[in-house]
XYZ file of C-alpha atoms in Angstrom:
578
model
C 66.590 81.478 125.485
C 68.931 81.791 128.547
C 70.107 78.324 128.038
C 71.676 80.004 124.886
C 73.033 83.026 127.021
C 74.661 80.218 129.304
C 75.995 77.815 127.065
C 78.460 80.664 125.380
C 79.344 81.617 128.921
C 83.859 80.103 128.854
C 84.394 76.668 130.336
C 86.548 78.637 133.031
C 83.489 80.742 134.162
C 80.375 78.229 134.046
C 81.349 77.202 137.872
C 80.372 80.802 138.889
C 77.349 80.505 136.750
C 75.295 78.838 139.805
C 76.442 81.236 142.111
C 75.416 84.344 140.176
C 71.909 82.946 139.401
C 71.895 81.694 143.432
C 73.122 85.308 144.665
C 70.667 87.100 142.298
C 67.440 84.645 143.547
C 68.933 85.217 146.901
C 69.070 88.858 146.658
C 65.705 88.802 144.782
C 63.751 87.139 147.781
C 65.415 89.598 150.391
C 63.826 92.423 148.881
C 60.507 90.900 148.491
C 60.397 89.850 152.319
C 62.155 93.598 152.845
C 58.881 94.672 151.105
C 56.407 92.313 152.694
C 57.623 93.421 156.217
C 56.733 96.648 156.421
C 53.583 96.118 157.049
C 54.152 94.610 160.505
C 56.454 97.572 161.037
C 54.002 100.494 159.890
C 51.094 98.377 162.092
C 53.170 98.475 165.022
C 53.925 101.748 164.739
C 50.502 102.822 163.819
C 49.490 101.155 166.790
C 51.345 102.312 169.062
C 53.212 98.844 169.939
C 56.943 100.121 169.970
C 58.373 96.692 171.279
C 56.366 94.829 168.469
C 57.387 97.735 165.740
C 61.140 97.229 166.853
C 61.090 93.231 166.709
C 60.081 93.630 162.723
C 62.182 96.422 162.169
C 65.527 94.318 163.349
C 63.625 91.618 160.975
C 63.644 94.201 158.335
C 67.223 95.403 158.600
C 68.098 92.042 158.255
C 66.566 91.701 154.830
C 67.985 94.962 153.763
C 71.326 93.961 155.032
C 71.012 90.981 153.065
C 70.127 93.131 149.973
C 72.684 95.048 150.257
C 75.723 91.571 150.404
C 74.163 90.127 148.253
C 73.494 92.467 145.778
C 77.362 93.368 145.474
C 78.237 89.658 145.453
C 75.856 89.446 142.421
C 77.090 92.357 140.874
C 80.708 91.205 141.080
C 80.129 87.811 139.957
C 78.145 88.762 137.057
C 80.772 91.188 136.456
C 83.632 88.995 136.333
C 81.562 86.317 134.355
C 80.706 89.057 131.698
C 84.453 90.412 131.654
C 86.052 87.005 131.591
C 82.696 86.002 128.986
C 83.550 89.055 126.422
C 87.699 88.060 126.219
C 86.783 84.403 125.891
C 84.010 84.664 123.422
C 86.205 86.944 121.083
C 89.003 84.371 121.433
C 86.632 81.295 120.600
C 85.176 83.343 117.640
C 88.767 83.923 116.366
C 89.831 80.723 116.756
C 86.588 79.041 115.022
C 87.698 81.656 112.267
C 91.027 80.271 111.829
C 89.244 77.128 111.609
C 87.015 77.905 108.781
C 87.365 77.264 105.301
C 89.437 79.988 103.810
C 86.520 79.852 101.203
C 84.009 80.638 103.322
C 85.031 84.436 104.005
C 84.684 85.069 100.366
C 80.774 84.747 101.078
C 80.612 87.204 104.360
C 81.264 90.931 104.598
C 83.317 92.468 106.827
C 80.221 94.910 108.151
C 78.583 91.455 109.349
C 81.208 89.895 110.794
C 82.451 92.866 112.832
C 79.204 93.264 114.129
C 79.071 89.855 115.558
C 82.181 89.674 116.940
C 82.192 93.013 118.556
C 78.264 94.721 118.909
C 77.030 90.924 119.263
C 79.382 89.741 121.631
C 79.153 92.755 123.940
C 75.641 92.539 124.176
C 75.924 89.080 125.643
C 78.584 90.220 128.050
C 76.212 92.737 129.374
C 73.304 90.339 129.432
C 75.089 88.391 132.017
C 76.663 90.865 133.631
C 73.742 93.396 134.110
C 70.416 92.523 132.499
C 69.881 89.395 134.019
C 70.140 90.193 137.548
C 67.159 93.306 136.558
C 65.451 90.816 134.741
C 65.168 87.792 137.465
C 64.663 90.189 139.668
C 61.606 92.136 137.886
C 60.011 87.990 137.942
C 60.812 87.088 141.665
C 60.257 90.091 143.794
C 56.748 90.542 142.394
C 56.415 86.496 142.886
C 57.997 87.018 146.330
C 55.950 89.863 147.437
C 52.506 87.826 146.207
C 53.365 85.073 148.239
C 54.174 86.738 151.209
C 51.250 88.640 151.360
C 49.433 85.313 152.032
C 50.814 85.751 155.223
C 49.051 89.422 155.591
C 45.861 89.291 153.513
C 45.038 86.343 151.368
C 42.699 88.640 148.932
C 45.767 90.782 148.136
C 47.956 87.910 147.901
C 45.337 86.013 145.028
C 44.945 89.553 143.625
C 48.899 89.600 143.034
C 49.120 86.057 142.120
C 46.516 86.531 139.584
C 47.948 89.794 137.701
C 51.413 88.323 137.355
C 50.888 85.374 134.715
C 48.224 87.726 133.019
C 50.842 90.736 132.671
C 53.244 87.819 131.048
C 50.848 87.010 128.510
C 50.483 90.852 127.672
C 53.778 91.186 127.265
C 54.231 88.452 125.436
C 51.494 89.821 123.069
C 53.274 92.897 123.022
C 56.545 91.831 121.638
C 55.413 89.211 119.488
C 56.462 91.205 116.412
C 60.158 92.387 117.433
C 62.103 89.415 116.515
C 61.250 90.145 112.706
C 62.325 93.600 113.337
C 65.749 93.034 115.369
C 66.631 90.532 112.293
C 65.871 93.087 109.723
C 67.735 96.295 112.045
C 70.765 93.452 112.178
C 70.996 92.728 108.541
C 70.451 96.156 107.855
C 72.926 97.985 110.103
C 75.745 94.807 108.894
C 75.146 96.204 105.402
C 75.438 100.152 106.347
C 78.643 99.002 107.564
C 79.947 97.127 104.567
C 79.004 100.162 102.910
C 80.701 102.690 104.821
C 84.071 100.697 104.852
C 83.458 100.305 101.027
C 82.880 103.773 100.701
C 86.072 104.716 102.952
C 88.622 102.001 100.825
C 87.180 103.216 97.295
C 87.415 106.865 97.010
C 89.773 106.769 94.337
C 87.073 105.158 92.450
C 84.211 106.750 93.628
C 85.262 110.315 93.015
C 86.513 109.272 89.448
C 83.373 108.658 88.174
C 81.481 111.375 90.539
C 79.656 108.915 93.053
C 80.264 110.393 96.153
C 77.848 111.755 98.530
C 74.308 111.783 97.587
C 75.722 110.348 93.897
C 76.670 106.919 96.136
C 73.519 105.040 95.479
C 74.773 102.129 97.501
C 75.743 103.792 100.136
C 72.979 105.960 100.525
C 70.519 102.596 99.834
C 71.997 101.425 103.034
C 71.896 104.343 105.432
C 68.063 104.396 104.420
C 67.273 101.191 104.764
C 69.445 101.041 108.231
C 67.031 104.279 108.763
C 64.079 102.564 107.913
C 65.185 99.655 109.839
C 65.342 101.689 113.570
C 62.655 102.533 112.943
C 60.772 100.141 112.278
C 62.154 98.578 115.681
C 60.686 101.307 117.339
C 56.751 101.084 116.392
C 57.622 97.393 116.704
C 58.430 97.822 120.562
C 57.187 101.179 122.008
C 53.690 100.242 121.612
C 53.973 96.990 122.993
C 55.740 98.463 125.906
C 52.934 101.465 126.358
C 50.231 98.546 126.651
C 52.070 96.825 129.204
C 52.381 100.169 131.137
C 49.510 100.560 130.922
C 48.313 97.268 132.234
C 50.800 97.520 135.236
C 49.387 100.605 136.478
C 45.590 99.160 136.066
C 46.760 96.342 138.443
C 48.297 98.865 140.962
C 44.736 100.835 140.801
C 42.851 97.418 141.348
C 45.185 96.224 144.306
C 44.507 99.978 145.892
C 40.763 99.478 145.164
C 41.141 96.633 147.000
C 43.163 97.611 150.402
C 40.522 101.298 150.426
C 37.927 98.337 150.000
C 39.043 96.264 152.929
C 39.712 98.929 154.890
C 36.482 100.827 154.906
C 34.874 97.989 155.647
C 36.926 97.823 158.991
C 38.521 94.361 157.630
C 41.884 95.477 157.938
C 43.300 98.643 160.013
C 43.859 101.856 158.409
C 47.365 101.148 159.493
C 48.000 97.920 156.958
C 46.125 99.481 154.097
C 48.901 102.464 154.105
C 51.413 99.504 154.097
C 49.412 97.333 151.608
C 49.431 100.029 149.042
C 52.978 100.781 149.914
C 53.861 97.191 149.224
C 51.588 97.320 146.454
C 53.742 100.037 144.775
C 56.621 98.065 145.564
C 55.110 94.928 143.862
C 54.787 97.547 140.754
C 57.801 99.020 140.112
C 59.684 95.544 139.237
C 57.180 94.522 136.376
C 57.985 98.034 135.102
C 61.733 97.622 135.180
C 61.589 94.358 133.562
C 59.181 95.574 130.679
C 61.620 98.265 130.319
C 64.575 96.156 130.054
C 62.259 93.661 127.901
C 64.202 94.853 124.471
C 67.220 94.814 125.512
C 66.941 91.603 126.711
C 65.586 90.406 123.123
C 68.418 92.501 121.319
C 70.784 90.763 123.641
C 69.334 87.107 123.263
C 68.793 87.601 119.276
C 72.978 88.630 119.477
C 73.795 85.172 121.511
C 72.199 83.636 118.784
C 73.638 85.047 115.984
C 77.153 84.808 117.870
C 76.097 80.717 118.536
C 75.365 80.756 114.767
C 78.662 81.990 113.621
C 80.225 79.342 116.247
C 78.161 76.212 114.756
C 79.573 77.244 111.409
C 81.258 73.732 110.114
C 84.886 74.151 109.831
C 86.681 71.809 107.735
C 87.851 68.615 109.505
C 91.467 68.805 110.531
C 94.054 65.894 110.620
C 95.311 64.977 114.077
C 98.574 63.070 112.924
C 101.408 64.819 111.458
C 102.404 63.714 108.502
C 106.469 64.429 106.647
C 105.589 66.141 103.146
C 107.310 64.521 100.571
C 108.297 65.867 97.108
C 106.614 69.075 96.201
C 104.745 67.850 93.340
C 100.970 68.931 92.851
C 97.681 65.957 91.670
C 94.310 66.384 91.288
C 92.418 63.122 90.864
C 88.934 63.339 89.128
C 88.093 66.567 90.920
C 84.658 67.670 91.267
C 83.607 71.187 92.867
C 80.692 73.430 93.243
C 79.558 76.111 95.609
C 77.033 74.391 97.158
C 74.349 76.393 95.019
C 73.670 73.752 92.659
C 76.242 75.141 89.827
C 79.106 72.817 89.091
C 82.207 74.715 89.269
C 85.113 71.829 88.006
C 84.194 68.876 86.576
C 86.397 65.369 86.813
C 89.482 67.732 86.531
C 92.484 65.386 86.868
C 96.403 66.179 86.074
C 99.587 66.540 87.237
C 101.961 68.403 88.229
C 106.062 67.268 89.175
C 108.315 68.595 91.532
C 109.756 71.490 90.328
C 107.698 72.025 86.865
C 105.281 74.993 86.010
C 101.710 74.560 84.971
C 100.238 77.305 83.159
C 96.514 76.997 83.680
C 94.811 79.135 80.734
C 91.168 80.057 79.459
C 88.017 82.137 79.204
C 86.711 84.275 82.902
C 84.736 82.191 84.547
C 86.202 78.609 83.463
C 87.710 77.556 87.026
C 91.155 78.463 86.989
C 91.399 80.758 90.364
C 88.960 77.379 91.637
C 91.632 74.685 91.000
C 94.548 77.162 92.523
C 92.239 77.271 95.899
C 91.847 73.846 96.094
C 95.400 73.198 96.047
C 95.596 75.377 99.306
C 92.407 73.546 100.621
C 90.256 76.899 100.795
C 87.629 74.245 100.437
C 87.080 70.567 100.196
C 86.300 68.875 96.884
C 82.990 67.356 96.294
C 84.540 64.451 95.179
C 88.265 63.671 94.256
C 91.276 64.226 95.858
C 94.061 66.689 96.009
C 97.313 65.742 96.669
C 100.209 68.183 97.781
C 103.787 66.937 98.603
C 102.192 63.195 98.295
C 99.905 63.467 100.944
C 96.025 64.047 100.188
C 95.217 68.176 101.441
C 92.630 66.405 104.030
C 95.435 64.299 106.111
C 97.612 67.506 106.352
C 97.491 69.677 109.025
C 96.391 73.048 107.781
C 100.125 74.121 109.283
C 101.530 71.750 107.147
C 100.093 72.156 104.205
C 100.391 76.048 103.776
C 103.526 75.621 105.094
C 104.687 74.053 101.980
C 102.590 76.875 99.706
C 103.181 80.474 98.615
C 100.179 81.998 97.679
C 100.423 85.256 95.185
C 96.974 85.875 93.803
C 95.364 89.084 92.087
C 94.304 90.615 95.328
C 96.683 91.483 97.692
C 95.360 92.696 100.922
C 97.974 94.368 103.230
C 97.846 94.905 106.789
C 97.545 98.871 108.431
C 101.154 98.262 109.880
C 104.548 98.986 108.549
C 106.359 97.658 104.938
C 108.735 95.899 106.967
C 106.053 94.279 108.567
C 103.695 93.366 106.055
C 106.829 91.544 104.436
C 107.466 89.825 107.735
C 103.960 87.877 107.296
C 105.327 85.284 105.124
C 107.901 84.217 108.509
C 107.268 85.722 111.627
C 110.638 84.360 112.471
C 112.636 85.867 109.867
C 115.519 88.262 110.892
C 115.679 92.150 109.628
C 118.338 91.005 107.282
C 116.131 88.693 105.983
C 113.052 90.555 105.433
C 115.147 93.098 103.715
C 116.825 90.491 101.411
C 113.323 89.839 100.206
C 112.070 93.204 100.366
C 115.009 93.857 97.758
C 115.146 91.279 95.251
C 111.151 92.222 94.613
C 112.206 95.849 94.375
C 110.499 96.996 97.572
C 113.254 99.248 98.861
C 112.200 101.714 95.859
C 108.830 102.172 98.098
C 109.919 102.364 100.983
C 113.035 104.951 99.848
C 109.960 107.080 98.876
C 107.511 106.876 102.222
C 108.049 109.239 104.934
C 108.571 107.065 107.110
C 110.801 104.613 105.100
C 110.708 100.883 106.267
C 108.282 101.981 109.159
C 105.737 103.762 107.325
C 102.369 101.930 107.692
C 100.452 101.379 104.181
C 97.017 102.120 105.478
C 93.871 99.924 105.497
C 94.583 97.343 102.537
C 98.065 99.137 101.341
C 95.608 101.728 100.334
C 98.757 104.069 100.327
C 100.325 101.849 97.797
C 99.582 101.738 94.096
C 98.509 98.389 93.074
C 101.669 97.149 91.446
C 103.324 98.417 94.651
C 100.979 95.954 96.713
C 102.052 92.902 94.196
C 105.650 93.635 94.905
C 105.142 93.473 98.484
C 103.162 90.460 98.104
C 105.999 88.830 96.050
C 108.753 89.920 99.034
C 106.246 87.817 101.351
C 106.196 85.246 99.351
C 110.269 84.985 98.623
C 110.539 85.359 102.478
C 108.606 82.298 103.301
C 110.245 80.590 100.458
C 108.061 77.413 100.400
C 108.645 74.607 97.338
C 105.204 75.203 95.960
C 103.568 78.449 94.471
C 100.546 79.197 93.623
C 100.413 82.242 91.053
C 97.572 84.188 89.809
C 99.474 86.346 88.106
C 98.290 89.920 88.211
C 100.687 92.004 85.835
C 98.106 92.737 83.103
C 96.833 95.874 84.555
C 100.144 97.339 86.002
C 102.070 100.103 84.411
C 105.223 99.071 82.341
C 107.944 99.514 85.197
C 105.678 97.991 88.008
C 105.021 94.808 85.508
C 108.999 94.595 84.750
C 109.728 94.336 88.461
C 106.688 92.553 89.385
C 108.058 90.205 86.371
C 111.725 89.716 87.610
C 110.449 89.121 91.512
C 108.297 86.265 89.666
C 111.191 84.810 88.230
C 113.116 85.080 91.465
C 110.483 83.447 93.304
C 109.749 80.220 90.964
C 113.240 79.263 90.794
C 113.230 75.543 91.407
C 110.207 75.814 91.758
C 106.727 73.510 91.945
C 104.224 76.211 90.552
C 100.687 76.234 89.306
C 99.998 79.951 87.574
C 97.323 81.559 86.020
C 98.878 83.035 83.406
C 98.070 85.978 81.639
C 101.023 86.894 80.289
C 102.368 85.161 76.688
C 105.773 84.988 77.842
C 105.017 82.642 81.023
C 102.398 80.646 79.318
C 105.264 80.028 76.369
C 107.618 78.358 78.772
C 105.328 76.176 81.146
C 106.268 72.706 80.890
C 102.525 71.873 80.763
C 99.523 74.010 79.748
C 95.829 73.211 80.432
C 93.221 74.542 78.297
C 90.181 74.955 80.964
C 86.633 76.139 79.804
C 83.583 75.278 81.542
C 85.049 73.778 84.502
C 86.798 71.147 82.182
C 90.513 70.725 80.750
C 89.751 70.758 77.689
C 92.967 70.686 75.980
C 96.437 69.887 77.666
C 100.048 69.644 75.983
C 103.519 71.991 75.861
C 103.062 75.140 74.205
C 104.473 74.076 70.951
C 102.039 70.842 70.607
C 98.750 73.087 71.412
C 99.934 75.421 68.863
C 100.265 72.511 66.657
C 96.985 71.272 67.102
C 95.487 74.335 66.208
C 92.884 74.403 68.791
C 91.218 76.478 70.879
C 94.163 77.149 72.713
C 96.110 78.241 69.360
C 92.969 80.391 69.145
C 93.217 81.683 72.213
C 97.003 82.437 71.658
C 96.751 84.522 68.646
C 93.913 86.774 69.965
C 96.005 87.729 73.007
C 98.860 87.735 70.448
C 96.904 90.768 68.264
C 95.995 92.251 71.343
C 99.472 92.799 73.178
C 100.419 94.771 69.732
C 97.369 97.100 70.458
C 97.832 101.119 69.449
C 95.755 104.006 68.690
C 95.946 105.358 65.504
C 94.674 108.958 64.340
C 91.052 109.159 63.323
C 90.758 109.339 58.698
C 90.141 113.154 57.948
């Protein structure tokens, strides 16, 4: 369980690791001889023997004085461990992100991932940096105080000895159910979140069709459940924690049975039994810290896991040795893919495609076609086959190299809560202002920006959600004519854009495949007309393959295909008969 805790603590902060645990055990025993010593002191006092009641007391300011140091070194080590521990775990989780397949975030929400990364991870910090210092200290001091009692009464000392493994077990009885319920308040609480950000980014849609407020059944589902969740957490750990109380305090009554025992029966003065239930008390009050702190500590465990979870997630294996790309031609090679649930996705998909040539890739939903564009980027790994980009296989590249020769324009465009200007700026950090408004222009975008408040600087709000959709696509084509890279990758998204937003989105396609290698899902007749090569996919097969004029010629089910979305592009309503 700790070994977890520690093993996420930064390489730059596991040399102060000993020292924290050593200051905190230090610091620990101080108090329990701080305890065990006053009832020398309250003897000597009792009895009158002032030079005997001062040598203990000079004894016992020692061990205070030694709480006290090493208490503060404690709490500043732990501090700086959990400071330095929150910054470097964030950083590690970023950078295993980066490392990730680019596939792999299609399968995670945001509400989960945002909890590990920022609930999760601050839990830990404040594991190390608080809890665990309580927590050791709740074990040892009672430990402490039983053992030094041996040195006082050996009845007390047994007694003490005795109650502390048996209050584990009830505690351990006590909790055994929590786990279950931290998992559930987790997975719960991730998907409230998904659902609130949901709710927040589709308002548009949600008050279209009336489902907002108690009409959002998702939403609502979650908040319940999340509901439902806390407390279910709560009858799993408040009566566990009540027994345990309860058990403490029947110890404390048995050790003061014990001391009133001794010391009617004139085996001990009436002097130590004052201390000995004194000490007693002390011995107490740590058990009831730590059963207190017992959840947290779980909650706080259960998050290292979860955060050591997301960090053993496999990323895919990077190349070490640069290699020089070479003409920007595109090859799959007897390509096999599935998502790892059983269901093949491609099957032996093989073509090619030269250096500056356009592929239309056409079909049915559902045949592949987004699948074969994201394995040209490497988003994942095939299951068997190859990829080649630029004549190199997609697993010798470095992942700089290889999306360094790629523009990527698919349906979804996601835009950053920062400026136009900005968001453009993506494609090449490096690029100047003239640049980025070179871009910016040829796609049209200085029409949006004219328009904002705020011109150039205006931000576009979580996801451009300021921006109409066709609005997003042109900024996603200015990114994409800004990095200018020799290969695009197209899934062309006019089909549901108005007629001016398709005309621009249209010429800023143009503009950006000139001389271009590109692979496009097409959608629209006039781009699948003049590919150089067309594949036919359906069912995760190319089916049929050939210019535009020999499909037609084989009348097909591409030809088919053609002359439904033929009829349909002539679509029109017509008045009902009388």
């Amino acid at each position: 369980m700790i070994r977890t805790v520690f093993g996420l603590v930064p390489r730059e902060y596991t040399s102060l690791t000993p020292k924290l645990v050593a200051a905190i055990l230090a610091q620990a025993l101080c108090q329990a001889l701080a305890y065990v010593l006053l009832v020398p002191v309250l003897e000597a006092l009792f009895g009158g023997d002032t030079d005997r009641a001062w040598f203990w007391t000079l004894w016992l300011a020692a061990a205070v004085a030694g709480v006290v140091v090493l208490s503060y070194v404690q709490a500043v080590v732990g501090l700086r461990i959990g400071v330095g521990m929150q910054h470097g775990l964030q950083t590690a989780l970023g950078d295993h992100l980066n490392a990730l397949p680019l596939g792999w975030f299609g399968t995670q929400n945001a509400g989960t991932l945002s909890r590990v990364v920022v609930e999760n991870v601050r839990e830990v910090q404040g594991l190390i940096a608080y809890l665990l210092a309580k927590m050791l200290t709740g074990v040892v001091v009672p430990l402490g105080v039983a053992v030094g009692m041996l040195f006082v009464d050996w009845r007390i000392s047994l007694a003490m000895l005795l109650a502390a493994p048996a209050l584990y077990l009830v505690n351990l009885w006590a909790n055994r159910s929590y786990s279950a319920a931290d998992e559930r308040l987790h997975d719960s609480a991730s998907e409230a979140n998904a659902r609130v950000l949901e709710f927040a980014q589709a308002q548009p849609v949600l008050r279209s069709f009336g489902a907002v407020g108690a009409g959002n059944k998702a939403l609502d589902a979650a908040l319940d459940q999340q509901r439902k969740a806390a407390t279910g957490m709560l009858l799993a750990s408040v009566p566990g924690l009540m027994v345990f109380s309860l058990c403490v305090q029947a110890v404390f009554l048995v050790l003061v049975y014990l001391v009133v025992g001794e010391a009617t029966g004139s085996t001990i003065s009436v002097a130590a039994a004052i201390a000995l239930i004194a000490v007693s008390a002390r011995f107490i009050e740590p058990l009831n810290q730590a059963a207190q702190l017992g959840t947290a500590l779980r909650s706080a465990v259960a998050a290292a896991e979860r955060v050591s979870t997301l960090l053993a997630e496999p990323t895919l294996p990077q190349a070490d040795t640069p290699v020089t790309p070479g003409a920007p031609s595109v090859v799959f090679e007897q390509v096999s893919f599935g998502y790892g649930d059983g269901t093949s996705v491609l099957s032996d998909i093989s073509f090619t495609v030269p250096a500056g040539t356009t592929t239309a890739i056409v079909g049915p939903s559902g045949a592949g076609k987004s699948t074969v564009l994201r394995l040209a980027a490497r988003f994942h790994d095939t299951d068997s086959g190859r990829v080649v980009v630029a004549e190199h296989d997609v697993r010798d590249q470095p992942s700089e190299t290889l999306l360094g020769q790629l523009s990527l324009v698919f349906q979804n465009v996601y835009l950053f809560n920062r400026s136009v200007l900005e968001n453009i700026r993506a494609g090449r950090p490096d690029a100047t202002d003239a640049e980025v408004r070179g871009a910016a222009e040829v796609a049209r975008v200085d029409e949006i920006a004219h328009r904002l408040p705020d011109g150039w600087d205006t931000a576009v709000g979580e996801g451009g959600a300021s921006l109409s959709g066709g609005e997003r696509q042109r900024v996603s084509i200015a990114r994409a004519l800004l990095k200018d890279a020799p290969i695009v990758l197209l899934d062309e998204a006019t089909s549901a854009l108005d007629p001016h937003n398709e005309a621009v989105v249209v010429r800023g396609v143009h503009q950006l495949t000139r001389d271009k290698t590109v692979i496009v899902v097409a959608h629209r007749l006039a781009t699948i007309a003049h590919a150089d090569q067309i594949l036919f996919m359906e069912g995760g097969r190319i089916v049929e393959r050939g210019t535009h004029a020999e499909l037609l010629d084989l009348n097909g089910r591409y030809a088919a295909f053609w002359n439904e979305r033929s009829r349909a592009s002539g679509w029109r309503l017509e008045a009902a008969p009388a």
